[in-house]
Coordinates of C-alpha atoms in Angstrom, one line a residue:
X344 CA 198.4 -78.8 2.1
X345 CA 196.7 -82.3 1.6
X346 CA 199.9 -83.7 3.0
X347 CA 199.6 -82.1 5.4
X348 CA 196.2 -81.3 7.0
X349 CA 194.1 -83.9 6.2
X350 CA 196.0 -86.5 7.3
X351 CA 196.9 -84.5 10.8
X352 CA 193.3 -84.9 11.5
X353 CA 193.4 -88.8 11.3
X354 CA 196.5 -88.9 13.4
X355 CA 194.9 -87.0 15.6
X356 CA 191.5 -89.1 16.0
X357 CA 194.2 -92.4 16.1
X358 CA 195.8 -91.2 18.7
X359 CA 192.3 -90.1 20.6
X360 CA 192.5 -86.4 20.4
X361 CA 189.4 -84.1 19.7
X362 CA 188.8 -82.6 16.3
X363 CA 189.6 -79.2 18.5
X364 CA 193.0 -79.9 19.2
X365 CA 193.9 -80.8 15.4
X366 CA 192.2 -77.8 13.9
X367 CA 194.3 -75.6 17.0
X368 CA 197.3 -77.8 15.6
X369 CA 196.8 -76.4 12.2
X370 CA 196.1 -72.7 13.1
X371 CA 199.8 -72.6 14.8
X372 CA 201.4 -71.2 11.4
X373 CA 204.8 -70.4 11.5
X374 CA 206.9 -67.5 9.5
X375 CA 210.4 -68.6 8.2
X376 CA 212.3 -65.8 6.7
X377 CA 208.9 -63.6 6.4
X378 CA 207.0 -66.3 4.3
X379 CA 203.9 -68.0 6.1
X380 CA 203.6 -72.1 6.4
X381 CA 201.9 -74.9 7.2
X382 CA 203.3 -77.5 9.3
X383 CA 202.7 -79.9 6.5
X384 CA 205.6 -78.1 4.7
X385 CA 203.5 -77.0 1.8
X386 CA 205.1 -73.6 1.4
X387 CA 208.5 -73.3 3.0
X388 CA 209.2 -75.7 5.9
X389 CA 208.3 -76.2 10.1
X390 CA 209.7 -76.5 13.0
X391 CA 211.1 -80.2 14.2
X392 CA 209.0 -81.3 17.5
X393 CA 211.3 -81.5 20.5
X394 CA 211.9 -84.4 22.4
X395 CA 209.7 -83.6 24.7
X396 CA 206.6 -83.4 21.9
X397 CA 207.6 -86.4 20.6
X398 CA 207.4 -88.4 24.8
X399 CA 204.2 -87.1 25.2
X400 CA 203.0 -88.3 21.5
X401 CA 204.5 -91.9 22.6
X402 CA 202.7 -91.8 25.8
X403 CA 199.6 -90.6 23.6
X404 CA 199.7 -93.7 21.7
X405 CA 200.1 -95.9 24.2
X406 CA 197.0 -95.2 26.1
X407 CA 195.4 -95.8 22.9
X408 CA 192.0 -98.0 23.8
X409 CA 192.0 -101.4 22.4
X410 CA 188.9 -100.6 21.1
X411 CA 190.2 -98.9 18.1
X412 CA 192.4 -102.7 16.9
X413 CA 195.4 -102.1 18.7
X414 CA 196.9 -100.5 15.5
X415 CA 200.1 -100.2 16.7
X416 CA 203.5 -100.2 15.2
X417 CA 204.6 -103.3 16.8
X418 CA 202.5 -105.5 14.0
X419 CA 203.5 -103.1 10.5
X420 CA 206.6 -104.9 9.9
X421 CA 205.6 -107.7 7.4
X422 CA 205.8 -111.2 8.5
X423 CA 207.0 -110.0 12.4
X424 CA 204.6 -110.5 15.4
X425 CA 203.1 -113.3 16.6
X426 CA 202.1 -116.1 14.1
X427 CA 198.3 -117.1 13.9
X428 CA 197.6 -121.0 15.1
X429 CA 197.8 -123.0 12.4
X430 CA 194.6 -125.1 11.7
X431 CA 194.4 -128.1 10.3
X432 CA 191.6 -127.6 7.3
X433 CA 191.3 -128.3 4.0
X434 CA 192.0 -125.2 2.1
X435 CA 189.8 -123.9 -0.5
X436 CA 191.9 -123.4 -3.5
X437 CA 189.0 -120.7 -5.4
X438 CA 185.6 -120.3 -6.4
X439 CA 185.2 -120.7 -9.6
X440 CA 181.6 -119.0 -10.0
X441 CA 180.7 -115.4 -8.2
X442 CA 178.3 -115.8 -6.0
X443 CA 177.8 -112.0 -4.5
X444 CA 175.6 -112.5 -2.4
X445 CA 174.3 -109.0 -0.9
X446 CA 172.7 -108.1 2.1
X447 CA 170.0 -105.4 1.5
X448 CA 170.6 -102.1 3.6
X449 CA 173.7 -102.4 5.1
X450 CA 173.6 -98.8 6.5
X451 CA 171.7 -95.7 6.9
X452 CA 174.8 -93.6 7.0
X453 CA 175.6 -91.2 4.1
X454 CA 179.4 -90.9 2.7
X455 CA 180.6 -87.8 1.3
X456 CA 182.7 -88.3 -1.6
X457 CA 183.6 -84.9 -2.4
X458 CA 184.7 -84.4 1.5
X459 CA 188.8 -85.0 1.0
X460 CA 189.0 -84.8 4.9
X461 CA 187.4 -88.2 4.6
X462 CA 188.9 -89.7 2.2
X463 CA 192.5 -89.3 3.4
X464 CA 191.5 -90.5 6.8
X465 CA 189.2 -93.7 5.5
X466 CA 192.4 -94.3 3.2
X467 CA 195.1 -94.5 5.6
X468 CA 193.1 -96.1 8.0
X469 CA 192.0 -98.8 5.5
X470 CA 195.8 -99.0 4.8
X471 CA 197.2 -99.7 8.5
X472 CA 194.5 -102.5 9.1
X473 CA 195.6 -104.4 5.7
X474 CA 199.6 -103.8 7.2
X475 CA 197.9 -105.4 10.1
X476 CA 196.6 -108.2 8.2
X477 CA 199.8 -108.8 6.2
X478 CA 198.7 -107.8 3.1
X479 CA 201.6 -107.2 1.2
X480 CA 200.3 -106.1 -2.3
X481 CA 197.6 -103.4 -2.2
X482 CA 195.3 -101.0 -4.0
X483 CA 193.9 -97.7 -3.2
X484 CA 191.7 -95.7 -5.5
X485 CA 189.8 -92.9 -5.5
X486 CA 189.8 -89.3 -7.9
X487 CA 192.3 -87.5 -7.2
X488 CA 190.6 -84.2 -8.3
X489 CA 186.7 -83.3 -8.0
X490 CA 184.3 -84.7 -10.7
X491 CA 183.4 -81.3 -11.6
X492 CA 187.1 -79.8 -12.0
X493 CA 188.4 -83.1 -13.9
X494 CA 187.6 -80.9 -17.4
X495 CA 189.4 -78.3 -16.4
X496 CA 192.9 -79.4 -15.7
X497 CA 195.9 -81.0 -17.0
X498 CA 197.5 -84.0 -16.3
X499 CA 200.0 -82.0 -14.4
X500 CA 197.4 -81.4 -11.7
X501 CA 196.4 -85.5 -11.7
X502 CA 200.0 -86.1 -11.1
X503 CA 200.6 -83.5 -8.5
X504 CA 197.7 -84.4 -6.1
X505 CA 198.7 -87.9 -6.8
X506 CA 202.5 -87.0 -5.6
X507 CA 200.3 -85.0 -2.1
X508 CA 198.4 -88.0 -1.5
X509 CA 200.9 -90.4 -1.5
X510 CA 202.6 -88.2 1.4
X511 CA 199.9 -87.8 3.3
X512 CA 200.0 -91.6 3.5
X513 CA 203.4 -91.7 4.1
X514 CA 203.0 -89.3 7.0
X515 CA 200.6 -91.7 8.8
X516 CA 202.9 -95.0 8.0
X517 CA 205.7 -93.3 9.6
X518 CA 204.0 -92.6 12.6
X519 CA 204.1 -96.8 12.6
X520 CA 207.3 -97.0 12.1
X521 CA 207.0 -97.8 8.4
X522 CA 209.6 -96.6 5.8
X523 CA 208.2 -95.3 2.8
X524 CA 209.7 -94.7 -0.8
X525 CA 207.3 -93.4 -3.3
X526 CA 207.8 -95.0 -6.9
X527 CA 206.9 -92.7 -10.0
X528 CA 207.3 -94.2 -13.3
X529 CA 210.9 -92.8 -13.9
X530 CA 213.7 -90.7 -12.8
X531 CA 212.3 -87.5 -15.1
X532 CA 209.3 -87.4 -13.1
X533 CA 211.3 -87.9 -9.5
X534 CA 213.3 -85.0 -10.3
X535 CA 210.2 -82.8 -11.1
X536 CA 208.5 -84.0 -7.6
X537 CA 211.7 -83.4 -5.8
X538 CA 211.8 -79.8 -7.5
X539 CA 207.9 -79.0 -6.3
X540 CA 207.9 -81.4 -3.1
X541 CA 211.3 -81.7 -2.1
X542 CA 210.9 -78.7 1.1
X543 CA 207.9 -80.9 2.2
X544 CA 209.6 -84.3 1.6
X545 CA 213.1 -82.9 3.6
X546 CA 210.7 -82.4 6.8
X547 CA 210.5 -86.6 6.8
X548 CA 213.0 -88.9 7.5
X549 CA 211.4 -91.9 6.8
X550 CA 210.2 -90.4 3.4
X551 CA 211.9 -90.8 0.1
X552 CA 211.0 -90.4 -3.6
X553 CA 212.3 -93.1 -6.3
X554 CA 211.4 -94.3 -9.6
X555 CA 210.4 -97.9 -11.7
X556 CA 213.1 -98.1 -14.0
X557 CA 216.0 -95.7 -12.4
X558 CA 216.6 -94.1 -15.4
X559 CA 214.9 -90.8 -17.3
X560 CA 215.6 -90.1 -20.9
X561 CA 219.6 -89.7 -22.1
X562 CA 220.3 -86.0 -21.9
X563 CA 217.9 -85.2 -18.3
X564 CA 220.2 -88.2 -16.9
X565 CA 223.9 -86.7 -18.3
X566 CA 223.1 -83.7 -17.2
X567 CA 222.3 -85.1 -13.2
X568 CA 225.2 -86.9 -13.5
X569 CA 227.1 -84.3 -13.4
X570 CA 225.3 -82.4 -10.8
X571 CA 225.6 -85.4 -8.9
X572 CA 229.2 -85.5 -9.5
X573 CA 229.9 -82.5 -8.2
X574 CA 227.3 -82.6 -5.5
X575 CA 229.1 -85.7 -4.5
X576 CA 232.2 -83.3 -4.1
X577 CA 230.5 -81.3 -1.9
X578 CA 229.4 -83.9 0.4
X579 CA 225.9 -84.1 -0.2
X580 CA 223.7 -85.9 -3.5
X581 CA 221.0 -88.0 -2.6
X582 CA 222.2 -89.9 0.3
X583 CA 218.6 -90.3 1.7
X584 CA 217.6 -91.6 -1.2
X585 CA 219.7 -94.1 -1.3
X586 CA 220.2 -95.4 2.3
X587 CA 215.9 -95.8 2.2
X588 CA 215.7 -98.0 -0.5
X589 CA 217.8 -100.4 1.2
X590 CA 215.9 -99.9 4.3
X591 CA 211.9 -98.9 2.7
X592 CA 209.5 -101.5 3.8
X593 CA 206.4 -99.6 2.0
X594 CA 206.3 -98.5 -1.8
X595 CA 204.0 -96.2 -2.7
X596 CA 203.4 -96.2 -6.6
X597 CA 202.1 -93.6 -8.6
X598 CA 200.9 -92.5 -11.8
X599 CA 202.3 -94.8 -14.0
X600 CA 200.3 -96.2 -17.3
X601 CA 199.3 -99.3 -19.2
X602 CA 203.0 -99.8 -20.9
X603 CA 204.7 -99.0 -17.9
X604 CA 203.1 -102.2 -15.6
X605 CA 206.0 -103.9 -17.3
X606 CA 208.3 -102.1 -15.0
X607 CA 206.0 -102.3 -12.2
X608 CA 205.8 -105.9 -12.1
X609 CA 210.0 -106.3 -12.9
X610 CA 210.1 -103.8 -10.2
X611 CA 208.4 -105.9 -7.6
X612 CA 209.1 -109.4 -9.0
X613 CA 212.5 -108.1 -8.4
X614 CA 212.3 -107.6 -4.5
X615 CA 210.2 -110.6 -4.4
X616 CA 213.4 -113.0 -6.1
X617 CA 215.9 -111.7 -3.7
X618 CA 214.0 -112.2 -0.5
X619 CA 213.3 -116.1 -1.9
X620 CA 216.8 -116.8 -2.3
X621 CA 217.2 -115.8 1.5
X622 CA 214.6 -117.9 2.3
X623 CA 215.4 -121.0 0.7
X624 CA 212.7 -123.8 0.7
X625 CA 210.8 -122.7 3.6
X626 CA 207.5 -121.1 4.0
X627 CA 206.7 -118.3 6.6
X628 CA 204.4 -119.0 9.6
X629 CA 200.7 -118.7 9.4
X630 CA 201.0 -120.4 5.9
X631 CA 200.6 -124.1 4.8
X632 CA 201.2 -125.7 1.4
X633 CA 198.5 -127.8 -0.5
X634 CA 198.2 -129.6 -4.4
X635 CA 195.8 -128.5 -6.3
X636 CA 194.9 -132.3 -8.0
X637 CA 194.3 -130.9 -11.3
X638 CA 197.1 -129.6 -12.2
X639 CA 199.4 -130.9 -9.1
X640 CA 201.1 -127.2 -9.0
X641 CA 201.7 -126.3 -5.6
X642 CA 199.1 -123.5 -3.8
X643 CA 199.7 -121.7 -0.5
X644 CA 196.5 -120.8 1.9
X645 CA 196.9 -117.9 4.3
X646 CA 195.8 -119.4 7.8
X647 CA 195.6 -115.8 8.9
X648 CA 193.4 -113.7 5.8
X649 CA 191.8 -117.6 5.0
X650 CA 192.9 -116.4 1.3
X651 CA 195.4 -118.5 -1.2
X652 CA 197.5 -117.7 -3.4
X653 CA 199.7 -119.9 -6.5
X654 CA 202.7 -117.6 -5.4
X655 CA 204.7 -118.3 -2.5
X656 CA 204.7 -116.6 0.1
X657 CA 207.7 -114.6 1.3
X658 CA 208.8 -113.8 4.9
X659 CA 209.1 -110.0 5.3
X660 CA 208.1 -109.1 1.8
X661 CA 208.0 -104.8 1.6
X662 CA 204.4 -103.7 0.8
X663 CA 203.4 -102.3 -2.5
X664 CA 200.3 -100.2 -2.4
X665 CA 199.2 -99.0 -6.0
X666 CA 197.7 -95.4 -5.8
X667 CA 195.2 -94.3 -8.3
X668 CA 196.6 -95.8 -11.3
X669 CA 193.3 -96.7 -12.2
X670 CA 193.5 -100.3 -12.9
X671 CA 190.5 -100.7 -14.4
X672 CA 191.2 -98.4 -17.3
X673 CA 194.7 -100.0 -17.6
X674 CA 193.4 -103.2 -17.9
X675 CA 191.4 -102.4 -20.4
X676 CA 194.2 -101.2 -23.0
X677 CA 195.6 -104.9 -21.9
X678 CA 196.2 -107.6 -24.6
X679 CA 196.3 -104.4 -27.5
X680 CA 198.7 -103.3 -29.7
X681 CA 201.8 -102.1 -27.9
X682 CA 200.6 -103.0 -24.7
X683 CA 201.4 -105.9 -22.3
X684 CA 199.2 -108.9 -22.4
X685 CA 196.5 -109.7 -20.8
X686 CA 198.1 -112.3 -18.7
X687 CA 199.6 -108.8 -16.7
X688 CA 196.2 -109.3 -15.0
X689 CA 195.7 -112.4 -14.4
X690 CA 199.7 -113.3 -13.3
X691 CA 200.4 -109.9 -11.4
X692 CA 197.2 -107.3 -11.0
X693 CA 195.1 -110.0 -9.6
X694 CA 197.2 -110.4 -6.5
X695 CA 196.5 -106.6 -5.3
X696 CA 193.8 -106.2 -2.8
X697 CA 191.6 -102.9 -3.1
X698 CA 191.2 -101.7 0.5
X699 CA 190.1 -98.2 -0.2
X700 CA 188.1 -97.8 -3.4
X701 CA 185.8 -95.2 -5.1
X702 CA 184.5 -95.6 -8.5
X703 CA 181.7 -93.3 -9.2
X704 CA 179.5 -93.0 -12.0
X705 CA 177.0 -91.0 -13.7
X706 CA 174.1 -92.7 -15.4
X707 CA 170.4 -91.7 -17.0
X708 CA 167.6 -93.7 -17.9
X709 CA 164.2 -92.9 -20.6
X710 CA 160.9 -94.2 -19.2
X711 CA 157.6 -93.6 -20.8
X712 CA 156.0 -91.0 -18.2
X713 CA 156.9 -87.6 -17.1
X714 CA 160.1 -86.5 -16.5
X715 CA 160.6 -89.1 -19.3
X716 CA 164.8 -89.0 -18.5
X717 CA 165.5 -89.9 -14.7
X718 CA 169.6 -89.0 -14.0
X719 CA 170.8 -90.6 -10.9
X720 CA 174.1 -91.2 -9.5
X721 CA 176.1 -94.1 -7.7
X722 CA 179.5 -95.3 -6.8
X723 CA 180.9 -98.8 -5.9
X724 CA 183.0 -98.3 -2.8
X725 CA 185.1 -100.6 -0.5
X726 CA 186.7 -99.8 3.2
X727 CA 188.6 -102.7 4.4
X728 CA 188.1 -104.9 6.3
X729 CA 184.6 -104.1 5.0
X730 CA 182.3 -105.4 2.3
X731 CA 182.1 -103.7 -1.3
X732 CA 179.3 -101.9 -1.2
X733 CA 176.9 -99.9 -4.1
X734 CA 176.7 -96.4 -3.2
X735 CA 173.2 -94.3 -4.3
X736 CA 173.1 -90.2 -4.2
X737 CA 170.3 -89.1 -2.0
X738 CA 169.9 -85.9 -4.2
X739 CA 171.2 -85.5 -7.3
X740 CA 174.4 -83.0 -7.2
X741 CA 174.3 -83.0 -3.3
X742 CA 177.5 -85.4 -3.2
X743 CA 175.9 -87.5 -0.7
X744 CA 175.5 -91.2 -0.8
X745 CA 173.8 -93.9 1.3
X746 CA 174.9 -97.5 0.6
X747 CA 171.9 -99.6 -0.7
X748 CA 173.6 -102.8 -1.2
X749 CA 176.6 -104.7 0.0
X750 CA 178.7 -108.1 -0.6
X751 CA 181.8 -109.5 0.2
X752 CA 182.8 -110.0 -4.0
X753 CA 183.9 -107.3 -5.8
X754 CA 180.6 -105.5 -8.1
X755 CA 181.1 -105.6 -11.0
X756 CA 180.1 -102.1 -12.9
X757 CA 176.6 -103.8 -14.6
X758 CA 175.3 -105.6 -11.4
X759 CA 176.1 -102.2 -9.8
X760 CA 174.5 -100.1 -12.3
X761 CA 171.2 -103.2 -12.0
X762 CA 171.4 -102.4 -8.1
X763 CA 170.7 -99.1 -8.4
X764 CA 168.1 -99.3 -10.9
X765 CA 166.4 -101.9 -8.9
X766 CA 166.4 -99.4 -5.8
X767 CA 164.8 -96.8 -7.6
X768 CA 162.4 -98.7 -9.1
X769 CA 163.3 -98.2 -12.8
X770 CA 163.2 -102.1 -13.3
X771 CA 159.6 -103.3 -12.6
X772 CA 158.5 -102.4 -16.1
X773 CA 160.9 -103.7 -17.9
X774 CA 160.1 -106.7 -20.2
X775 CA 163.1 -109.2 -20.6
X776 CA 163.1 -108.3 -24.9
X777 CA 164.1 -104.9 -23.4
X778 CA 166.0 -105.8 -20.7
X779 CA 168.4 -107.4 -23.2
X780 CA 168.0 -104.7 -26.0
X781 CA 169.3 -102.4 -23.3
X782 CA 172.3 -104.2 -21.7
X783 CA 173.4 -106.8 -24.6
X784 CA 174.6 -110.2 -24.6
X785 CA 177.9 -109.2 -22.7
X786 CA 177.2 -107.8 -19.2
X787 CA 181.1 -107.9 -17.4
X788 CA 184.2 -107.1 -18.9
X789 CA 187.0 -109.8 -20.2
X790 CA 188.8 -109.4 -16.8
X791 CA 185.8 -109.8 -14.5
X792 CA 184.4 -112.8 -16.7
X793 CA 183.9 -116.1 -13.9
X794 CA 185.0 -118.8 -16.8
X795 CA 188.8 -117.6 -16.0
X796 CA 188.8 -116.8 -12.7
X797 CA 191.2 -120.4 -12.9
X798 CA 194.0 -118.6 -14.7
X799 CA 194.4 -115.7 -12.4
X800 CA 197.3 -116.1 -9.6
X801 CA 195.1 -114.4 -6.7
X802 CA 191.6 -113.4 -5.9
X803 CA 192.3 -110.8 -4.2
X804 CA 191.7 -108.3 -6.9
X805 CA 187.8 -108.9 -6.1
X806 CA 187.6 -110.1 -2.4

């Protein structure tokens, strides 16, 4: 049902309709063969819309108010439109210190983090402004289940709701015109989605499931060979499939872990190889070529984002958006025993902009006066275009928080954790002797560490 409903109501507000007519959407159930569904195809399938339905949803969208950006499907195919005047500037190549500068306040509104509704319609819409931007490689995270049920289940449940979220995105892209394939790790897990999903998934055209590698273990893959074989017979066997990966323009990947970035990055580097062959020596519009002096390697600054980059850039590269793989676990099994290097950040998960982002967190603190232990709770969240922002619950177990500090770098966990503390006044006591007794010498992680912010290929993992 999350691909379904949640997203509908987004749509809806996109397209200016009232919350009344979405929920009046959702209460027309249908019966097919005495078994009641939703129209998100959840349990057994809908009706198509008629021709008619889908004139008066084009003539919907295009009385759209250019108040809301214009987000229109005319500027989601990557590196089309109109190009941004080039200026003549000199391009910053990085900033080699983290400033994070924060603004104090930067709303009085509360954000519900439990509230799925919310999240679904804040993630897609973060997701069609960074199409709109040309941001090609992106992250969206956020927990896929409830805080309080996480205990509970099994990974099977992380993987499912991972599988409905990345369809409820895909529902919204398509409404842009966007092809979507979503990438699991390998071709045992597609079949499994396609088993559980595959009524849902048949409702979309522009909707396809497909995996990393291509490939599942020996015996799953001999025995869909045959199927296939005679499936093929029979006229059908994954036709869609195959026609949308030629044609996808949006991956959506999901749930794969630490060892399995290998494929990820083969899996785009791939794409990326084949589109620069097509393209030769040139650079796309909207970009301009420096030298850094140091090291005279070439570096490419985005006229449009005012962003650059040490990989060139590539005319109509598909988008990539990374779905709750929970990069900052992963990249903390990085440079281990049996897993990739810790380059895999800096050369490939530094280029992925987060432009939806929840990380919430739990913390307790001992003072010396009744209640002695003070439990408090906070988040660091991003919306793009939006700042990062440090997130503070009004009332502990209420689920509601109101943003107490913002800033256009990324927070690190500590200086979020030190916001908070700060805002609640559990600092002003606190003697520097304790201070450092109670956070240590180290006070970021190896991967959010300013000395080698000059070895990563992008910034864009913390802008």
């Amino acid at each position: 049902h999350l691909a379904g409903r949640e997203t509908e109501i987004f749509v809806s507000w996109w397209r200016g309709e009232s919350s009344s007519s979405c929920e009046e959407r959702e209460k027309g159930m249908m019966s097919t063969r005495g078994q009641s569904v939703c129209s998100c195809g959840s349990v057994g399938r809908a009706r198509a819309p008629s021709r008619r339905a889908l004139s008066s949803l084009s003539t919907r969208r295009g009385e759209r108010s250019a108040s809301r950006d214009d987000v229109s499907s005319k500027f989601l195919v990557l590196g089309g439109g109109e190009a941004a005047r080039s200026r003549k500037v000199v391009a910053p190549l990085r900033c080699s210190q983290k400033t994070n500068e924060s603004s104090p306040m930067p709303s009085t509104t509360t954000i519900a983090l439990d509230n799925y509704t919310d999240i679904v319609n804040n993630m897609a819409k973060s997701v069609l402004l960074g199409l709109k931007d040309n941001l090609t490689r992106m992250e969206v995270e956020f927990p896929p289940v409830l805080e309080s049920d996480a205990y509970k289940n099994s990974s099977d449940v992380y993987i499912d709701a991972n599988v409905q979220f990345a369809i409820a995105l895909g529902r919204v892209l398509q409404e842009y015109e966007r092809k979507v394939k979503i990438i699991l790790p390998d071709e045992n897990e597609v079949r499994r989605a396609e088993k559980i999903f595959g009524q849902a998934l048949d409702m979309y055209e522009n909707i396809s499931l497909g995996s990393l590698t291509g490939r599942g273990d020996v015996i799953s893959d001999a025995i869909e060979g045959v199927k296939s074989a005679f499936s093929f017979l029979d006229g059908q066997g994954g036709q869609k499939s195959k026609e949308l990966d030629d044609e996808a323009n949006t991956y959506i990947v999901i749930n794969a872990s630490c060892s399995e970035l290998l494929d990820l990055r083969d899996f785009v580097n791939k794409k990326r190889e084949a589109l620069l062959e097509e393209q030769g020596g040139s650079i796309p519009l909207g970009w301009e070529e420096y030298k850094d002096e140091k090291s005279g390697r070439s570096y490419y600054y985005d006229t449009r984002a005012k962003s650059t980059t040490w990989e060139r850039p590539v005319e109509n590269e598909p988008a990539v958006i990374l779905m709750n793989l929970e990069l900052e676990t992963l990249r903390g099994d990085l440079g281990l025993i049996a897993f990739p290097p810790k380059e895999m950040h800096w050369e490939f998960l530094s280029s992925f902009k987060p432009v939806y982002f929840i990380r919430q967190r739990d913390y307790s603190k001992t003072i010396t006066e009744s209640p002695y232990l003070v439990n408090y709770s906070g988040a660091i969240y991003r919306e793009y275009p939006g700042d990062w922002q440090v997130l503070l619950e009004e009332k502990l177990g209420g689920r509601k928080y109101r943003p107490i500090r913002s800033s256009e770098d990324r927070y690190t966990l500590f200086e979020a954790k030190e916001t908070m503390m700060e805002e609640m006044g559990l600092k002003s006591d606190e003697t520097p002797a304790l201070k450092f007794l109670r956070t240590g010498y180290q006070t970021c992680t190896w991967w959010e560490d300013p000395k080698d912010y000059d070895r990563e290929t992008s910034d864009n993992w913390r802008k």
